C-alpha atoms as one frame of an Amber mdcrd trajectory, in Angstrom:
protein
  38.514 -27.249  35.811  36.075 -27.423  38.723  33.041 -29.138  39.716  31.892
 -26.206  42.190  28.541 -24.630  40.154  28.634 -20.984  39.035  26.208 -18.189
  39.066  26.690 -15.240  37.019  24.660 -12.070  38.326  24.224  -9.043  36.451
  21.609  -7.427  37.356  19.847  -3.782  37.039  16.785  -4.303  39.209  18.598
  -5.672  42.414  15.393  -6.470  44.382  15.974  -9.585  46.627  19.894  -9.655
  45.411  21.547 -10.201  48.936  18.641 -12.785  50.077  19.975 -14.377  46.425
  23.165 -14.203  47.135  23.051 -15.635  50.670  21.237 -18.432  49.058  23.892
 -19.096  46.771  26.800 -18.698  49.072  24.606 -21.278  51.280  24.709 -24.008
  48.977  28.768 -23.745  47.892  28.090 -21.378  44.606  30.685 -19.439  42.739
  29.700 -16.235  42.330  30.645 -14.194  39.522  29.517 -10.617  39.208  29.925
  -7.188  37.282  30.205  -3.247  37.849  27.719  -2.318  40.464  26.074  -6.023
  41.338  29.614  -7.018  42.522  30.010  -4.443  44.263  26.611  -4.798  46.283
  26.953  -8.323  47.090  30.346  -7.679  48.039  29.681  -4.507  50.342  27.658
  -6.437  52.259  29.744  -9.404  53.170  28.894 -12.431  50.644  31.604 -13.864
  48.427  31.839 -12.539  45.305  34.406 -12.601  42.497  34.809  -9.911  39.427
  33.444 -11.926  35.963  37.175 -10.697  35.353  38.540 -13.581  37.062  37.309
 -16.261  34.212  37.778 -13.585  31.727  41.048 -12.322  32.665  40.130  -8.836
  30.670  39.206  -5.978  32.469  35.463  -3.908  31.803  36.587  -1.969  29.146
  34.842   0.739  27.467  33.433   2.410  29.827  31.988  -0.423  31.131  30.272
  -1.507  27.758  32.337  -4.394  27.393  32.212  -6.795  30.325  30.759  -9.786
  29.782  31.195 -10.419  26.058  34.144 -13.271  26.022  34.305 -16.779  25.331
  35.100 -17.534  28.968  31.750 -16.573  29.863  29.991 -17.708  26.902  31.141
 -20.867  26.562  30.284 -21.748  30.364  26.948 -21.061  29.184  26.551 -22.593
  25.926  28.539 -25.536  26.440  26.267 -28.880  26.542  26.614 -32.123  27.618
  28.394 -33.293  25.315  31.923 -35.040  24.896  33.251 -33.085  22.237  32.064
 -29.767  24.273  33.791 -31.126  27.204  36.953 -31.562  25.568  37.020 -27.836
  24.125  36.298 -26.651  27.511  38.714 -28.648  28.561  41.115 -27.516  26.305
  40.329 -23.545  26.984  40.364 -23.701  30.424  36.471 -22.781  30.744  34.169
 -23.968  33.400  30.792 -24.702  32.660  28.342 -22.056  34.524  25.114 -23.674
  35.678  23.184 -20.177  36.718  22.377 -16.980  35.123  20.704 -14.161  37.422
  20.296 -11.076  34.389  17.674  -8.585  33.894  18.009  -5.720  31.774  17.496
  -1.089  32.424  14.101  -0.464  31.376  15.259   0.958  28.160  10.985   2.674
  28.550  12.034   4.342  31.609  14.515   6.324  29.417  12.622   7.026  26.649
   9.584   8.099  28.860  11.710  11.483  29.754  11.073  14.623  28.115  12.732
  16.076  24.978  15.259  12.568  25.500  17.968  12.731  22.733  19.290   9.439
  20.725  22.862   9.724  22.132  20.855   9.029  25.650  19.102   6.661  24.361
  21.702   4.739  22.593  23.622   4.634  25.635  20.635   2.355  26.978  20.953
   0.172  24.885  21.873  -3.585  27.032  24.149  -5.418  25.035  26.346  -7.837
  27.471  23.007  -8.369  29.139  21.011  -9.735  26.521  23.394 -11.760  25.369
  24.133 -13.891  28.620  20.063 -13.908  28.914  19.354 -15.187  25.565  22.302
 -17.344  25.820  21.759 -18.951  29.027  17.503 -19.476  27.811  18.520 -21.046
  24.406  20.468 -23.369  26.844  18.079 -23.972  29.699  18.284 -27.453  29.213
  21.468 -27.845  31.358  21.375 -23.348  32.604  19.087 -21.967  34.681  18.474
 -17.845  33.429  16.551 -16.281  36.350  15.178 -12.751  34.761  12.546 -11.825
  37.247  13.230 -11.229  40.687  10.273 -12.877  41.619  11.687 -16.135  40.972
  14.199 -16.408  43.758  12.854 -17.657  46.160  11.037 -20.241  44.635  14.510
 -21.096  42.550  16.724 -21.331  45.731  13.834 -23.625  47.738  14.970 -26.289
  44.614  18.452 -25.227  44.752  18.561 -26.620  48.389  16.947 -29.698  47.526
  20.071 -30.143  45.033  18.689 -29.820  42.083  16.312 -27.038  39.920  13.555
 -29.086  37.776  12.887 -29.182  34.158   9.474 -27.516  34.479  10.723 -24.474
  35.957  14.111 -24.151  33.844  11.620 -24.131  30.707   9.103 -21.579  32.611
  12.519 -19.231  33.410  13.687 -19.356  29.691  10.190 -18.385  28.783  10.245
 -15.445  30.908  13.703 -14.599  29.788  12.764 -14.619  26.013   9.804 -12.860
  26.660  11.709  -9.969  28.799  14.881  -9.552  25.694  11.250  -9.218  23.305
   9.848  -6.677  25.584  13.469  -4.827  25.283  13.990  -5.291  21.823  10.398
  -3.919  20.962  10.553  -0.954  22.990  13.953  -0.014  21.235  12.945  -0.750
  17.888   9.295   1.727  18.657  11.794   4.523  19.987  13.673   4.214  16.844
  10.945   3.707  14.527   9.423   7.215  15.557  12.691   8.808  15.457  13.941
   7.261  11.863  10.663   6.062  10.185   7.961   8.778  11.584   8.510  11.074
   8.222   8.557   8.105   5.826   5.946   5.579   4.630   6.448   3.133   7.590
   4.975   4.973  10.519   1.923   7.163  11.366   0.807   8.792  13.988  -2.933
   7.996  15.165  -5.376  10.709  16.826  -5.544   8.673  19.601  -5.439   4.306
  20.418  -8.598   2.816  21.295  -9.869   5.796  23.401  -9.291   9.448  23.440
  -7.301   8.999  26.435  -4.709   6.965  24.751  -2.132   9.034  23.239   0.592
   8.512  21.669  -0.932   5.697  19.012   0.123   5.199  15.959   0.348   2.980
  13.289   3.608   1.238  12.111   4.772  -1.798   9.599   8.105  -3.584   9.388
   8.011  -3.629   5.980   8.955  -0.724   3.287   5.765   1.166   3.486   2.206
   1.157   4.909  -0.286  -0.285   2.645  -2.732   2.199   2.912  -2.628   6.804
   2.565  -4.819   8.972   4.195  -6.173  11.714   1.640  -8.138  13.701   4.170
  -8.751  13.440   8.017  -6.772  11.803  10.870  -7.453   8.158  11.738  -8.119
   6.983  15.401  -7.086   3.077  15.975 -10.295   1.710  15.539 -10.795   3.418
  12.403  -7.831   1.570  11.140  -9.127  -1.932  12.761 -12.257  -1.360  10.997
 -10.863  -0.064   8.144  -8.313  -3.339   7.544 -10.328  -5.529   8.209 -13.492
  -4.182   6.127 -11.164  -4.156   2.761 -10.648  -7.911   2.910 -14.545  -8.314
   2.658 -15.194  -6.308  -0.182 -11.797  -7.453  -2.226 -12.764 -11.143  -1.673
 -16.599 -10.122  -2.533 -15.656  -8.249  -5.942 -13.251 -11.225  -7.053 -15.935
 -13.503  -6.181 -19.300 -12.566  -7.703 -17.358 -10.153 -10.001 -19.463  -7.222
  -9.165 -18.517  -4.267  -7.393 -19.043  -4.508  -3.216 -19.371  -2.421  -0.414
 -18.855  -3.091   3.529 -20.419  -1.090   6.310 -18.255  -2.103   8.952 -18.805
  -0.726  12.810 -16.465  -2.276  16.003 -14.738  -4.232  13.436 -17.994  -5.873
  12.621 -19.994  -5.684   9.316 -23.335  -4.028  10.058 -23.726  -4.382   6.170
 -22.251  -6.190   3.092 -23.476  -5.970  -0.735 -22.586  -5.981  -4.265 -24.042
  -3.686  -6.564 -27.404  -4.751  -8.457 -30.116  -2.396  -9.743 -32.409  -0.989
  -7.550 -35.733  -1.047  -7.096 -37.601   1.979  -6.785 -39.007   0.516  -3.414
 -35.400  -0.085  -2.523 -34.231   3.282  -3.296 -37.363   5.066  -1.267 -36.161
   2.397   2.081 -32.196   3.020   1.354 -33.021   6.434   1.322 -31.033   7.207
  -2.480 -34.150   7.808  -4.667 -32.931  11.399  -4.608 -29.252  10.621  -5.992
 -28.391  11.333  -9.360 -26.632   8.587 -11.072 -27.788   5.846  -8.618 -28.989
   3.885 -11.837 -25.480   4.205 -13.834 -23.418   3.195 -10.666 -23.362  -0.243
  -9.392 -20.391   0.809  -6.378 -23.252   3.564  -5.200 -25.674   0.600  -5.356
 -23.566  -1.999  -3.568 -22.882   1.084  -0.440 -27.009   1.576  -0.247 -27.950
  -2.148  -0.084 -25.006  -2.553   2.700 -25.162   0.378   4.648 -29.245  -0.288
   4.383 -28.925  -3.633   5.642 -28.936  -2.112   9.108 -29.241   1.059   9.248
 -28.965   1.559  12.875 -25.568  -0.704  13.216 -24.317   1.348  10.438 -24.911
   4.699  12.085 -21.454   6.187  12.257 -19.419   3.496  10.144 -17.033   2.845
   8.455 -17.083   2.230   4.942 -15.171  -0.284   2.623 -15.522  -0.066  -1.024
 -13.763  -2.327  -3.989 -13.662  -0.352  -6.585 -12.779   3.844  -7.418 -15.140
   5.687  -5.896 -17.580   8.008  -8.368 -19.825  10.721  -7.688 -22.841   8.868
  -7.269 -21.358   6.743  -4.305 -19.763   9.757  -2.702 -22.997  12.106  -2.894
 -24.938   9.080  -0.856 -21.345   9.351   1.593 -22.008  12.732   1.897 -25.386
  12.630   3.562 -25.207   9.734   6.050 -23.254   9.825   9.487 -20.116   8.015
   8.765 -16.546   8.267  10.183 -14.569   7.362   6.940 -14.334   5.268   3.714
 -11.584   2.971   2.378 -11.229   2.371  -1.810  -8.557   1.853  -3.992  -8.678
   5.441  -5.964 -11.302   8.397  -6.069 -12.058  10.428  -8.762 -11.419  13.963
  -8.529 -14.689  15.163  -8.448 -15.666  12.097  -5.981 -12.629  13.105  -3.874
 -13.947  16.689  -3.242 -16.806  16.300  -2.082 -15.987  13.565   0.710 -13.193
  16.597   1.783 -16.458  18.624   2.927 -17.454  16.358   4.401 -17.202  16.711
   8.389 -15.629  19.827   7.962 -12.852  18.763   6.047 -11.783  15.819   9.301
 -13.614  13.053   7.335 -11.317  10.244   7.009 -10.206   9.099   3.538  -7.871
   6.384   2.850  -6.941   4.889  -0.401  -5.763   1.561   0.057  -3.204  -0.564
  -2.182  -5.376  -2.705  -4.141  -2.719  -5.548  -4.458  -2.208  -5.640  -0.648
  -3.100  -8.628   0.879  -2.456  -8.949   4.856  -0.251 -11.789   6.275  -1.136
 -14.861   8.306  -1.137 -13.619  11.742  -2.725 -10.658  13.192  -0.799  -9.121
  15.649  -3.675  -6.856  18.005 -12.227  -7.243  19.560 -26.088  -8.259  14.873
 -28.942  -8.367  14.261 -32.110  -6.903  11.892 -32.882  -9.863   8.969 -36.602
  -9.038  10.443 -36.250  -5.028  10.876 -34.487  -4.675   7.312 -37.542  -6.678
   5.632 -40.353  -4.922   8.004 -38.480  -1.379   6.633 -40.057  -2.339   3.106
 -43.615  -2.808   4.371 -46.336  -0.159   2.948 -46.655   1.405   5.848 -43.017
   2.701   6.109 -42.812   3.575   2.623 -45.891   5.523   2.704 -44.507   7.324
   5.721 -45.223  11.578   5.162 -42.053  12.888   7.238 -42.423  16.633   8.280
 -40.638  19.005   6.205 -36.834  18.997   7.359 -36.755  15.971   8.812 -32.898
  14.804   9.026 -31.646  11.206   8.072 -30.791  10.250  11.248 -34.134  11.363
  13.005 -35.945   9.224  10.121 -33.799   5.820  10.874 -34.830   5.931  14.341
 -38.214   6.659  13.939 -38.252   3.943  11.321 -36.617   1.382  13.666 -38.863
   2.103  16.251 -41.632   1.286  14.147 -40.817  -1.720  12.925 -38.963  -2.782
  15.941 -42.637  -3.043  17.811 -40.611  -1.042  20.639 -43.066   2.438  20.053
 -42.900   4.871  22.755 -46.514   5.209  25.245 -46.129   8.542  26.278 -44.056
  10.834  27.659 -41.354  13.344  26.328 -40.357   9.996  24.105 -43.604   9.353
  22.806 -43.870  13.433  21.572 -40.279  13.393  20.407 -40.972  10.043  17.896
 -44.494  11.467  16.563 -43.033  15.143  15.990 -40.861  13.518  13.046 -44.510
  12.864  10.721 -47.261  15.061   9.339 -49.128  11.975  10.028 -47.893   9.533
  12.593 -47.819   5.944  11.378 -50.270   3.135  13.712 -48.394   0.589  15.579
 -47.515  -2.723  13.405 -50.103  -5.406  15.275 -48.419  -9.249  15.958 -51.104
 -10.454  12.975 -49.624  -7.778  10.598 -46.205  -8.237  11.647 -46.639 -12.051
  10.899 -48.145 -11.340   7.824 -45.335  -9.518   6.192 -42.377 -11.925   7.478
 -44.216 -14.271   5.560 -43.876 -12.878   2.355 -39.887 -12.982   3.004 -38.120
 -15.818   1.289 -34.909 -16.737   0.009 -33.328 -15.507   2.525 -29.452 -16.538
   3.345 -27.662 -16.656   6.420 -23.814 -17.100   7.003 -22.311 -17.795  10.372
 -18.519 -18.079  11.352 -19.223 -21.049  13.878 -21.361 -24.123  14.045 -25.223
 -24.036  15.261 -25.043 -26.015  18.171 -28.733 -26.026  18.818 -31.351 -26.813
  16.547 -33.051 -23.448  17.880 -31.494 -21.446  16.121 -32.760 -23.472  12.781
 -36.262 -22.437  13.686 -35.253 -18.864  14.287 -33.785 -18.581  10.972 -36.495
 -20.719   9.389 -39.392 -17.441  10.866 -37.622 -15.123   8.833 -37.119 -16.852
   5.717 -34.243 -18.464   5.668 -33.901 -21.198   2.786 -29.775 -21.803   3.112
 -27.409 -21.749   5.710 -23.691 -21.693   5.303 -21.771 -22.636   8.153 -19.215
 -25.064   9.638 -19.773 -27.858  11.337 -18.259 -29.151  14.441 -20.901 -29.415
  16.807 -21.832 -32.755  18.862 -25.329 -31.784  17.408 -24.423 -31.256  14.176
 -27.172 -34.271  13.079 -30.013 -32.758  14.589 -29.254 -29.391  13.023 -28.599
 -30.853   9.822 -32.221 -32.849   9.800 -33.956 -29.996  11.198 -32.500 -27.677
   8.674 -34.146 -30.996   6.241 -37.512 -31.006   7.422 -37.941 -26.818   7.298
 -36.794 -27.024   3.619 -33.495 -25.152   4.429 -30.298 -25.908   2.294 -27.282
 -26.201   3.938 -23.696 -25.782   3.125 -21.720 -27.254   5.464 -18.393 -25.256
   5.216 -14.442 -26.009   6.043 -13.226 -23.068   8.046 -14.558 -21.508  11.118
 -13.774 -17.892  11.487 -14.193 -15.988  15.040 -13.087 -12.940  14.275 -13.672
  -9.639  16.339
């Protein structure tokens, strides 16, 4: 037994290994080594012994058996503790104080072309991660330097006699994350080559971007929880597709009404339940021309949310709670939308949303009993438009023959936006949409009709830390507010909220969620 520290080094990336070992050799440290680390330090002149002199095994194996003994391992794990000392004593073991280990990037390997599994598996760090992960769960009493970039700052405290708390607990936190880092890119290589024809594992279009490829989309447990009937999803698809089934589950086992979610950047542009429809409300949803609206309280949930803002919605995604019928899927069918989550489609539902796009709409049928975990591992406005929208005016509107959806949102939104077009190429493009172009909405007219809006409700996933935003609600009708509290100026939102005859619900839970 000795009370001369120890170092074990095994490392792949050898930047700054010979200032390292210099250091070490400076301040009286054993140095024990492996394979080609020893053989570096030792080429160029520092002492260095073979981790074969605590062992007393040779590297075995082809070298894949070096480290893993209990010479080595109980150095490292061994605490201060009597009854620790005494089996060290009675082994024979000294404790070992430092750990230099970082690991091949395992990526670099399965980066190559057309790599095989045997070369893969013969990546695969196993003496490595154990001394890192053994010398961090002990970094109490070890110090596990994993990142180069750490030497110098380690061997400044090493001459000063002794490393500090703060950065053993900073080195085992790099060291945990760099055996994650390992571990994950292993398990991804494996996953595509094992899982990628099963349940588990599908491949995306593309990640975020177009320029992102490979994505795809993977779960640890048995299967995914959603299939894709028709078209390819991108990742955002997915975000917004996850994330917009949650809404309309929660809304349908709520109110106990069917719901629908129009759901753009992982953001609702939309949310409703389905309740008759007005004719005024079919002629501004644009559905007074689908058969079966009346009979269908899923195709009347989809027109109140995608209607809710129809520019937002442009190109959405859409969430629906229950089986999706004809009626619903004929309104699908004729707005600009990227794809549609539901538990089940019938047949004659199914079929038409497969024309749709060309046959690349997306279509996924989600597991109705699915319920997403705890932690996510992975970023609007019109009240005032959407109530202008059912003004005479717009309803009146006489829309050249031909006119598509899309051209008559716009022109609508610019309309009741106030934002009209003077003149120019923009100003003939907006009145080319009408047989007779609509006047301009004046301030007196526009104040008019927001008057006539009440019972209004607004939801918010934070507090209102200003009682501005009180009066803002309050113009366009707002009589309740749901929302949490937290605020310093929670009071004087509260008694404004009083004094403009506004309900409000304070809630528990504040939900940022993008």
């Amino acid at each position: 037994m000795s009370d001369q520290k120890i170092a074990i080094v095994s490392v792949y990336d050898k930047t700054g290994l010979l200032d390292l070992a210099k250091g070490l050799a400076q301040q009286n440290v054993r140095i024990l080594a492996s394979g080609g680390t020893a053989r570096m330090i030792r080429e160029s002149g520092f002492p260095v012994e073979d981790v074969s002199a605590i062992t007393k095994a040779p590297e075995m194996l082809a070298g894949r058996v070096k480290t893993l003994h209990p010479a080595v391992h109980a150095g490292i794990l061994a605490r201060n503790l009597e009854s620790d000392e005494k089996d060290l004593a009675d082994q024979n073991i000294n404790k070992v104080d430092y750990v230099i280990c970082n690991l091949y990037p395992f990526k670099d390997t399965v980066a190559k072309v057309n790599v095989s599994i045997p070369e893969a598996v013969e990546e695969i760090d196993i003496g490595g991660v154990t001394l890192i992960r053994a010398a961090a769960k002990n970094h109490k009493r070890v110090t596990i330097l994993s990142d180069p970039n750490d030497y110098a700052g380690f061997l400044g405290e090493l001459e000063k006699g002794e490393i500090s708390e703060t950065s053993r607990n900073r080195y085992a936190l790099k060291a945990f994350e760099h055996t994650a880092d390992y571990d994950t890119a292993i398990s991804e290589f494996f996953r595509k080559e094992y899982a990628g024809s099963g349940d588990q594992y599908l491949a995306l279009r593309y990640g975020a971007n177009p320029h992102q490829k490979p994505a795809a989309a993977f779960t640890a447990h048995q299967q995914l929880p959603f299939k894709v009937l028709c078209g390819s999803p991108g990742y955002i698809n997915l975000l917004d597709s996850l994330n917009a089934w949650p809404l309309v589950k929660e809304l349908k086992e709520a109110l106990g009404k069917p719901a629908a979610a129009s759901f753009k950047h992982v953001s609702p542009a939309g949310a409703a339940i389905g309740l008759p429809l007005t004719e005024d409300e079919k002629k501004v949803y644009f559905v007074n021309d689908i058969e079966g609206i009346d009979s269908s309280p899923l195709a009347q949930a989809y027109a109140r949310a995608r209607g809710a803002d129809r520019m937002s919605s442009f190109g959405d995604v859409i969430a629906l709670s229950d089986i999706v019928d004809v009626p619903t899927a004929s309104i699908i069918s004729k707005e600009v939308s990227d794809g549609v989550i539901a538990p089940g489609y019938e047949d004659a539902a199914l079929e038409i949303l497969k024309k749709k796009k060309g046959g690349k709409y997306l279509v996924l049928q989600i597991d109705p009993d699915y319920t997403p975990g705890p932690i996510e591992t992975r970023t609007v406005y019109g009240a005032d438009n959407w109530w202008m929208r059912f003004h005479e005016r717009v309803l009146g509107i006489k829309w050249k023959k031909g006119t598509k959806r899309p051209d008559k949102s716009n022109a609508i939104d610019l309309l009741v936006s106030g934002e009209l077009p003077r003149d120019g190429a923009e100003k003939e493009a907006f009145e080319a949409v009408f047989e007779e172009v609509p006047p301009a909405f004046t301030t007196e007219e526009r104040e008019a009709w927001m008057k006539q809006l009440k019972d209004v409700c607004v939801s918010s996933d934070a507090f209102f830390p200003f009682i501005d935003n009180v009066f803002r609600a309050a113009r366009s009708g707002v009589r309740y507010i749901a929302a949490p509290s937290g605020s310093q100026n929670d009071s004087a939102v509260f008694e404004t909220a009083e004094k403009l005859g506004i309900t409000f619900v304070q809630q528990n839970t504040r939900l940022f969620h993008h």
